[in-house]
Amino acid sequence: MFYPWLSRENFVQVSTLIWSITVGLILALILVDLLTASRKAHDVKFKEAVATTLFYVSISIGFGLWVWSYFGSTYGTEFFAAYLVEYSLSIDNLFIFVIILAQFAVPSIHHQKVLLIGVLLALVLRAIFISIGAVAISAFSFTFAIFGAILIWTGIGLFKHWDEDPEPNDNFLVKTLRKRMSMVNEYHGSKLFIKEGGKRYATPMFLVIIAIGSTDLLFALDSIPATFGVTSQTFLVFTANAFALLGLRALYFLIKGLLDKLIYLSLGLSFILIFIGIKLMLTYAHEIFDNVPKIPTPVSLAVIATILLIATIASLIKSKANPDMKATAGRITDHNDEDDK
């Protein structure tokens, strides 16, 4: 069967030159970060966090405006919708980072480096998943329905457990490594391994990186289908993910004091995931049955922005009325107490 929305003319024709310049820009931003802010371990101050966040948001908006101008308003809208989805999911990702850094008692001076490693791992993992997703969509149109089912399942799971936190120490890799590796209990700067008495030991920082990396993997499995839910253009999916992730570390230092107040963010994200999942299902069904409606991208952007706005306002009202109530990262599946036995 021929699917019109998968036809060549419906895809952004991105030249090798544009891809090269875009990837080069992203790599340049990472390199500048490595050579400046992340070169020396330090506690990030509020002013630095504000300046860095504004810089990355400005770069992202500027890129979106260029997409709008060069490829047209349809793709410009899709980029901003994808960016908004990724940025909102990234904020939820921050909750997990906060929990990991706290439970592993990572010294604050090393938070910046840990987060940078987390961002770099996330970029690599998402680039891989985007490539796989794009190939799957091109070769197997039912991938849209599969992505939709994944998002609906994830959204329902998050809805059921939106007020719970995951337990990093329950992470399968972390638990396995604790049992099988020789480890020390103290941090040795940012070193992952040290040698004592001629024997090699892993430091707690190694477990932190493992926990961050596996978290990135799980978020990639959810966020990539969510981004493909608002645009099927591989170029836009990749850039929306990249620009959202680049500003993630600075955003952490900017709003870490406010994260506890975003009580209903996870609940809002559950509705966003379910909505995008339904949108993907309808998109696939529309091409088979003409009477099935599609959800236009501008409507998707409006719905996502409205859900985030309502969740934020409701969170701030609730936190003011009940200061003792704290936000949670949310959990997708039921906690299995048998793992602790």
Short mmCIF file of C-alpha atoms in Angstrom, two decimals:
data_model
loop_
_atom_site.label_atom_id
_atom_site.label_comp_id
_atom_site.label_asym_id
_atom_site.label_seq_id
_atom_site.Cartn_x
_atom_site.Cartn_y
_atom_site.Cartn_z
CA MET A 1 0.00 0.00 0.00
CA PHE A 2 1.20 3.53 -0.81
CA TYR A 3 1.19 6.01 2.07
CA PRO A 4 1.06 9.65 0.85
CA TRP A 5 2.55 11.14 4.02
CA LEU A 6 5.67 9.04 3.44
CA SER A 7 6.19 10.27 -0.12
CA ARG A 8 9.43 12.02 -0.94
CA GLU A 9 7.86 15.41 -1.54
CA ASN A 10 6.53 15.47 2.04
CA PHE A 11 10.03 15.32 3.48
CA VAL A 12 12.46 18.15 4.04
CA GLN A 13 15.17 17.95 1.41
CA VAL A 14 18.25 18.69 3.48
CA SER A 15 21.52 18.90 1.61
CA THR A 16 24.74 17.36 2.86
CA LEU A 17 26.09 20.88 3.30
CA ILE A 18 23.26 21.89 5.66
CA TRP A 19 23.63 18.66 7.63
CA SER A 20 27.39 19.25 7.89
CA ILE A 21 27.01 22.86 9.03
CA THR A 22 24.34 21.92 11.59
CA VAL A 23 26.32 19.03 13.08
CA GLY A 24 29.42 21.24 13.03
CA LEU A 25 27.53 23.94 14.97
CA ILE A 26 26.42 21.43 17.60
CA LEU A 27 29.94 20.00 17.96
CA ALA A 28 31.36 23.54 18.18
CA LEU A 29 28.95 24.39 21.01
CA ILE A 30 30.00 21.24 22.88
CA LEU A 31 33.70 22.01 22.31
CA VAL A 32 33.32 25.59 23.56
CA ASP A 33 31.57 24.24 26.66
CA LEU A 34 34.36 21.74 27.30
CA LEU A 35 37.06 24.37 26.92
CA THR A 36 35.36 27.06 29.01
CA ALA A 37 32.65 26.43 31.60
CA SER A 38 33.35 22.71 32.08
CA ARG A 39 37.14 22.91 31.96
CA LYS A 40 37.51 23.46 35.70
CA ALA A 41 35.25 21.92 38.33
CA HIS A 42 33.28 24.62 40.14
CA ASP A 43 29.93 25.41 41.68
CA VAL A 44 27.77 27.07 39.03
CA LYS A 45 26.34 30.37 40.24
CA PHE A 46 22.90 31.71 39.38
CA LYS A 47 24.17 34.40 37.01
CA GLU A 48 26.21 31.87 35.02
CA ALA A 49 23.22 29.53 34.81
CA VAL A 50 20.94 32.35 33.61
CA ALA A 51 23.42 33.52 30.96
CA THR A 52 24.05 29.99 29.66
CA THR A 53 20.35 29.11 29.58
CA LEU A 54 19.48 32.30 27.69
CA PHE A 55 22.32 31.60 25.26
CA TYR A 56 21.11 28.08 24.39
CA VAL A 57 17.45 29.09 24.23
CA SER A 58 18.38 32.00 21.92
CA ILE A 59 20.40 29.67 19.69
CA SER A 60 17.45 27.26 19.53
CA ILE A 61 14.92 30.00 18.72
CA GLY A 62 17.28 31.44 16.11
CA PHE A 63 17.66 28.03 14.50
CA GLY A 64 13.89 27.54 14.51
CA LEU A 65 13.38 30.90 12.82
CA TRP A 66 15.94 29.92 10.19
CA VAL A 67 14.04 26.64 9.58
CA TRP A 68 10.83 28.68 9.27
CA SER A 69 12.43 31.06 6.77
CA TYR A 70 14.33 28.44 4.73
CA PHE A 71 11.91 25.48 4.70
CA GLY A 72 8.60 27.26 5.30
CA SER A 73 6.13 27.84 8.13
CA THR A 74 4.95 24.21 8.26
CA TYR A 75 8.40 22.88 9.11
CA GLY A 76 9.14 25.87 11.33
CA THR A 77 6.05 25.06 13.37
CA GLU A 78 7.03 21.40 13.51
CA PHE A 79 10.50 22.29 14.79
CA PHE A 80 9.15 24.47 17.59
CA ALA A 81 6.57 21.81 18.52
CA ALA A 82 9.28 19.13 18.63
CA TYR A 83 11.59 21.42 20.60
CA LEU A 84 8.86 22.18 23.14
CA VAL A 85 8.14 18.46 23.59
CA GLU A 86 11.82 17.66 24.06
CA TYR A 87 12.43 20.59 26.40
CA SER A 88 9.50 19.61 28.61
CA LEU A 89 10.65 15.98 28.70
CA SER A 90 14.17 17.21 29.50
CA ILE A 91 12.86 19.01 32.57
CA ASP A 92 11.42 15.71 33.78
CA ASN A 93 14.82 14.18 33.04
CA LEU A 94 16.29 16.75 35.43
CA PHE A 95 14.25 15.27 38.27
CA ILE A 96 16.02 11.96 37.76
CA PHE A 97 19.42 13.68 37.64
CA VAL A 98 18.63 15.45 40.92
CA ILE A 99 17.68 12.13 42.55
CA ILE A 100 20.81 10.38 41.27
CA LEU A 101 23.14 13.19 42.37
CA ALA A 102 21.48 13.29 45.79
CA GLN A 103 21.30 9.55 46.46
CA PHE A 104 24.90 9.00 45.42
CA ALA A 105 25.94 12.10 47.40
CA VAL A 106 27.91 13.58 44.50
CA PRO A 107 29.88 16.65 45.69
CA SER A 108 28.28 19.80 44.22
CA ILE A 109 31.56 20.84 42.61
CA HIS A 110 31.30 17.81 40.29
CA HIS A 111 27.61 18.21 39.34
CA GLN A 112 28.51 20.16 36.21
CA LYS A 113 30.84 17.47 34.86
CA VAL A 114 28.41 14.64 35.62
CA LEU A 115 25.62 16.48 33.84
CA LEU A 116 27.84 17.22 30.84
CA ILE A 117 28.67 13.52 30.52
CA GLY A 118 24.96 12.77 30.81
CA VAL A 119 24.14 15.21 28.03
CA LEU A 120 26.85 13.82 25.74
CA LEU A 121 25.63 10.25 26.33
CA ALA A 122 22.07 11.36 25.64
CA LEU A 123 23.10 13.02 22.36
CA VAL A 124 24.84 9.87 21.15
CA LEU A 125 22.00 7.54 22.19
CA ARG A 126 19.31 9.73 20.67
CA ALA A 127 21.23 10.10 17.41
CA ILE A 128 21.31 6.29 17.20
CA PHE A 129 17.60 5.93 17.99
CA ILE A 130 16.65 8.71 15.57
CA SER A 131 18.53 6.93 12.78
CA ILE A 132 16.82 3.64 13.59
CA GLY A 133 13.43 5.32 13.85
CA ALA A 134 13.82 7.15 10.54
CA VAL A 135 14.80 3.95 8.72
CA ALA A 136 11.94 2.04 10.35
CA ILE A 137 9.38 4.69 9.37
CA SER A 138 10.61 4.75 5.76
CA ALA A 139 10.60 0.96 5.41
CA PHE A 140 7.68 0.06 7.64
CA SER A 141 4.83 2.59 7.86
CA PHE A 142 3.19 0.74 10.77
CA THR A 143 6.08 2.12 12.87
CA PHE A 144 3.86 5.19 13.47
CA ALA A 145 1.27 2.97 15.13
CA ILE A 146 3.97 1.21 17.16
CA PHE A 147 5.39 4.55 18.33
CA GLY A 148 1.86 5.66 19.22
CA ALA A 149 1.26 2.52 21.29
CA ILE A 150 4.59 3.00 23.12
CA LEU A 151 3.71 6.59 24.02
CA ILE A 152 0.18 5.74 25.17
CA TRP A 153 1.52 2.90 27.33
CA THR A 154 4.23 5.14 28.76
CA GLY A 155 1.78 7.97 29.38
CA ILE A 156 -0.68 5.72 31.19
CA GLY A 157 2.13 4.27 33.31
CA LEU A 158 3.34 7.75 34.20
CA PHE A 159 -0.24 8.86 34.97
CA LYS A 160 -0.66 5.97 37.43
CA HIS A 161 2.62 6.70 39.21
CA TRP A 162 3.12 10.44 38.62
CA ASP A 163 3.59 11.11 42.35
CA GLU A 164 6.34 8.50 42.86
CA ASP A 165 10.10 8.69 42.47
CA PRO A 166 12.27 6.00 40.82
CA GLU A 167 14.97 4.41 42.93
CA PRO A 168 18.41 4.71 41.24
CA ASN A 169 19.84 1.99 43.48
CA ASP A 170 17.25 -0.40 42.04
CA ASN A 171 18.83 0.10 38.61
CA PHE A 172 19.73 -3.38 37.31
CA LEU A 173 23.16 -2.33 36.03
CA VAL A 174 24.02 -0.49 39.24
CA LYS A 175 22.99 -3.45 41.42
CA THR A 176 24.93 -5.90 39.24
CA LEU A 177 28.10 -3.77 39.23
CA ARG A 178 27.95 -3.33 43.00
CA LYS A 179 28.01 -7.11 43.39
CA ARG A 180 30.70 -7.89 40.81
CA MET A 181 33.19 -5.02 41.04
CA SER A 182 35.67 -3.99 43.68
CA MET A 183 34.67 -0.52 44.82
CA VAL A 184 35.65 2.19 47.27
CA ASN A 185 33.09 4.27 49.12
CA GLU A 186 34.81 7.63 48.79
CA TYR A 187 34.92 9.99 45.82
CA HIS A 188 38.35 10.72 44.38
CA GLY A 189 37.63 13.89 42.49
CA SER A 190 35.95 13.01 39.19
CA LYS A 191 37.93 9.78 38.73
CA LEU A 192 35.99 6.69 37.75
CA PHE A 193 38.72 4.25 38.83
CA ILE A 194 41.68 4.36 41.19
CA LYS A 195 44.51 2.00 42.13
CA GLU A 196 45.24 1.08 45.73
CA GLY A 197 47.79 -1.53 46.71
CA GLY A 198 48.21 -2.51 43.08
CA LYS A 199 44.50 -3.29 42.73
CA ARG A 200 42.00 -1.37 40.61
CA TYR A 201 38.83 -0.09 42.27
CA ALA A 202 35.79 1.65 40.88
CA THR A 203 34.68 4.84 42.60
CA PRO A 204 31.09 5.92 43.32
CA MET A 205 31.45 8.29 40.35
CA PHE A 206 31.52 5.24 38.06
CA LEU A 207 28.13 4.12 39.38
CA VAL A 208 26.79 7.65 38.95
CA ILE A 209 27.77 7.65 35.27
CA ILE A 210 26.19 4.21 34.80
CA ALA A 211 22.96 5.41 36.43
CA ILE A 212 22.94 8.59 34.32
CA GLY A 213 23.66 6.65 31.12
CA SER A 214 20.94 4.05 31.67
CA THR A 215 18.50 6.85 32.52
CA ASP A 216 19.41 8.54 29.23
CA LEU A 217 18.69 5.27 27.43
CA LEU A 218 15.22 4.98 28.94
CA PHE A 219 14.39 8.61 28.17
CA ALA A 220 15.58 8.17 24.58
CA LEU A 221 13.14 5.27 24.15
CA ASP A 222 10.29 7.61 25.11
CA SER A 223 11.39 10.96 23.73
CA ILE A 224 12.24 9.87 20.18
CA PRO A 225 8.75 8.46 19.45
CA ALA A 226 7.31 11.62 21.06
CA THR A 227 9.32 13.84 18.70
CA PHE A 228 8.39 11.75 15.66
CA GLY A 229 4.82 12.29 16.84
CA VAL A 230 4.96 15.99 15.95
CA THR A 231 7.24 15.76 12.91
CA SER A 232 8.35 12.92 10.66
CA GLN A 233 11.33 14.96 9.40
CA THR A 234 14.57 13.33 10.58
CA PHE A 235 16.47 16.63 10.39
CA LEU A 236 13.94 18.36 12.65
CA VAL A 237 13.79 15.44 15.08
CA PHE A 238 17.58 15.44 15.43
CA THR A 239 18.00 19.20 15.81
CA ALA A 240 15.08 19.57 18.26
CA ASN A 241 16.63 16.85 20.45
CA ALA A 242 20.14 18.29 20.18
CA PHE A 243 19.22 21.88 21.02
CA ALA A 244 16.97 20.82 23.91
CA LEU A 245 19.74 18.67 25.37
CA LEU A 246 22.48 21.28 24.95
CA GLY A 247 20.67 23.63 27.30
CA LEU A 248 19.72 20.92 29.79
CA ARG A 249 22.77 21.25 32.06
CA ALA A 250 22.46 25.03 32.44
CA LEU A 251 18.73 24.65 33.03
CA TYR A 252 19.48 22.28 35.91
CA PHE A 253 21.49 24.90 37.78
CA LEU A 254 18.93 27.58 36.97
CA ILE A 255 15.80 25.83 38.21
CA LYS A 256 17.08 23.16 40.61
CA GLY A 257 15.66 25.22 43.46
CA LEU A 258 12.30 25.39 41.68
CA LEU A 259 12.02 21.74 40.64
CA ASP A 260 10.37 20.80 43.92
CA LYS A 261 7.58 23.26 43.14
CA LEU A 262 6.66 21.67 39.78
CA ILE A 263 4.37 19.21 41.52
CA TYR A 264 2.12 18.42 38.57
CA LEU A 265 4.75 18.41 35.79
CA SER A 266 4.92 14.62 35.59
CA LEU A 267 1.13 14.45 35.47
CA GLY A 268 1.11 17.00 32.65
CA LEU A 269 3.77 15.06 30.75
CA SER A 270 1.67 11.90 31.02
CA PHE A 271 -1.18 13.70 29.21
CA ILE A 272 1.25 15.02 26.58
CA LEU A 273 2.62 11.53 25.87
CA ILE A 274 -0.89 10.07 25.60
CA PHE A 275 -1.99 12.93 23.32
CA ILE A 276 0.99 12.48 20.97
CA GLY A 277 0.44 8.72 20.98
CA ILE A 278 -3.19 9.23 19.91
CA LYS A 279 -2.03 11.72 17.26
CA LEU A 280 0.34 9.10 15.78
CA MET A 281 -2.42 6.48 15.77
CA LEU A 282 -4.81 8.88 14.01
CA THR A 283 -2.15 9.87 11.47
CA TYR A 284 -1.63 6.24 10.50
CA ALA A 285 -5.37 5.46 10.47
CA HIS A 286 -6.18 8.55 8.37
CA GLU A 287 -4.13 7.27 5.45
CA ILE A 288 -6.15 4.03 5.47
CA PHE A 289 -9.59 5.47 6.26
CA ASP A 290 -10.22 8.97 4.90
CA ASN A 291 -12.94 9.70 7.46
CA VAL A 292 -10.45 9.41 10.35
CA PRO A 293 -9.32 12.94 11.28
CA LYS A 294 -5.70 14.04 11.61
CA ILE A 295 -4.43 16.46 14.25
CA PRO A 296 -2.61 19.38 12.57
CA THR A 297 0.79 20.43 13.95
CA PRO A 298 -0.40 23.92 15.06
CA VAL A 299 -3.14 22.23 17.11
CA SER A 300 -0.54 19.86 18.62
CA LEU A 301 1.69 22.81 19.53
CA ALA A 302 -1.24 24.62 21.17
CA VAL A 303 -2.34 21.53 23.13
CA ILE A 304 1.20 20.79 24.38
CA ALA A 305 1.81 24.42 25.40
CA THR A 306 -1.58 24.59 27.14
CA ILE A 307 -0.97 21.39 29.12
CA LEU A 308 2.45 22.64 30.24
CA LEU A 309 1.01 26.03 31.20
CA ILE A 310 -1.82 24.48 33.22
CA ALA A 311 0.55 22.03 34.92
CA THR A 312 2.96 24.83 35.85
CA ILE A 313 0.29 27.21 37.19
CA ALA A 314 -1.46 24.43 39.11
CA SER A 315 1.91 23.33 40.55
CA LEU A 316 2.77 26.82 41.78
CA ILE A 317 -0.67 27.25 43.34
CA LYS A 318 -0.44 23.86 45.04
CA SER A 319 3.10 24.42 46.32
CA LYS A 320 2.08 27.79 47.78
CA ALA A 321 -0.95 26.26 49.51
CA ASN A 322 1.03 23.23 50.70
CA PRO A 323 4.77 24.10 51.01
CA ASP A 324 5.60 20.65 52.38
CA MET A 325 4.47 18.93 49.18
CA LYS A 326 7.36 18.20 46.80
CA ALA A 327 7.42 17.37 43.11
CA THR A 328 8.37 13.87 41.96
CA ALA A 329 9.93 12.50 38.79
CA GLY A 330 7.21 9.92 38.21
CA ARG A 331 7.55 6.22 37.57
CA ILE A 332 6.47 4.29 34.47
CA THR A 333 6.00 0.82 35.94
CA ASP A 334 5.03 -0.66 39.28
CA HIS A 335 7.81 -0.99 41.82
CA ASN A 336 8.79 -4.62 42.26
CA ASP A 337 9.55 -5.18 45.91
CA GLU A 338 10.85 -8.63 45.11
CA ASP A 339 14.01 -7.01 43.74
CA ASP A 340 14.94 -5.96 47.23
CA LYS A 341 14.73 -9.44 48.69
#
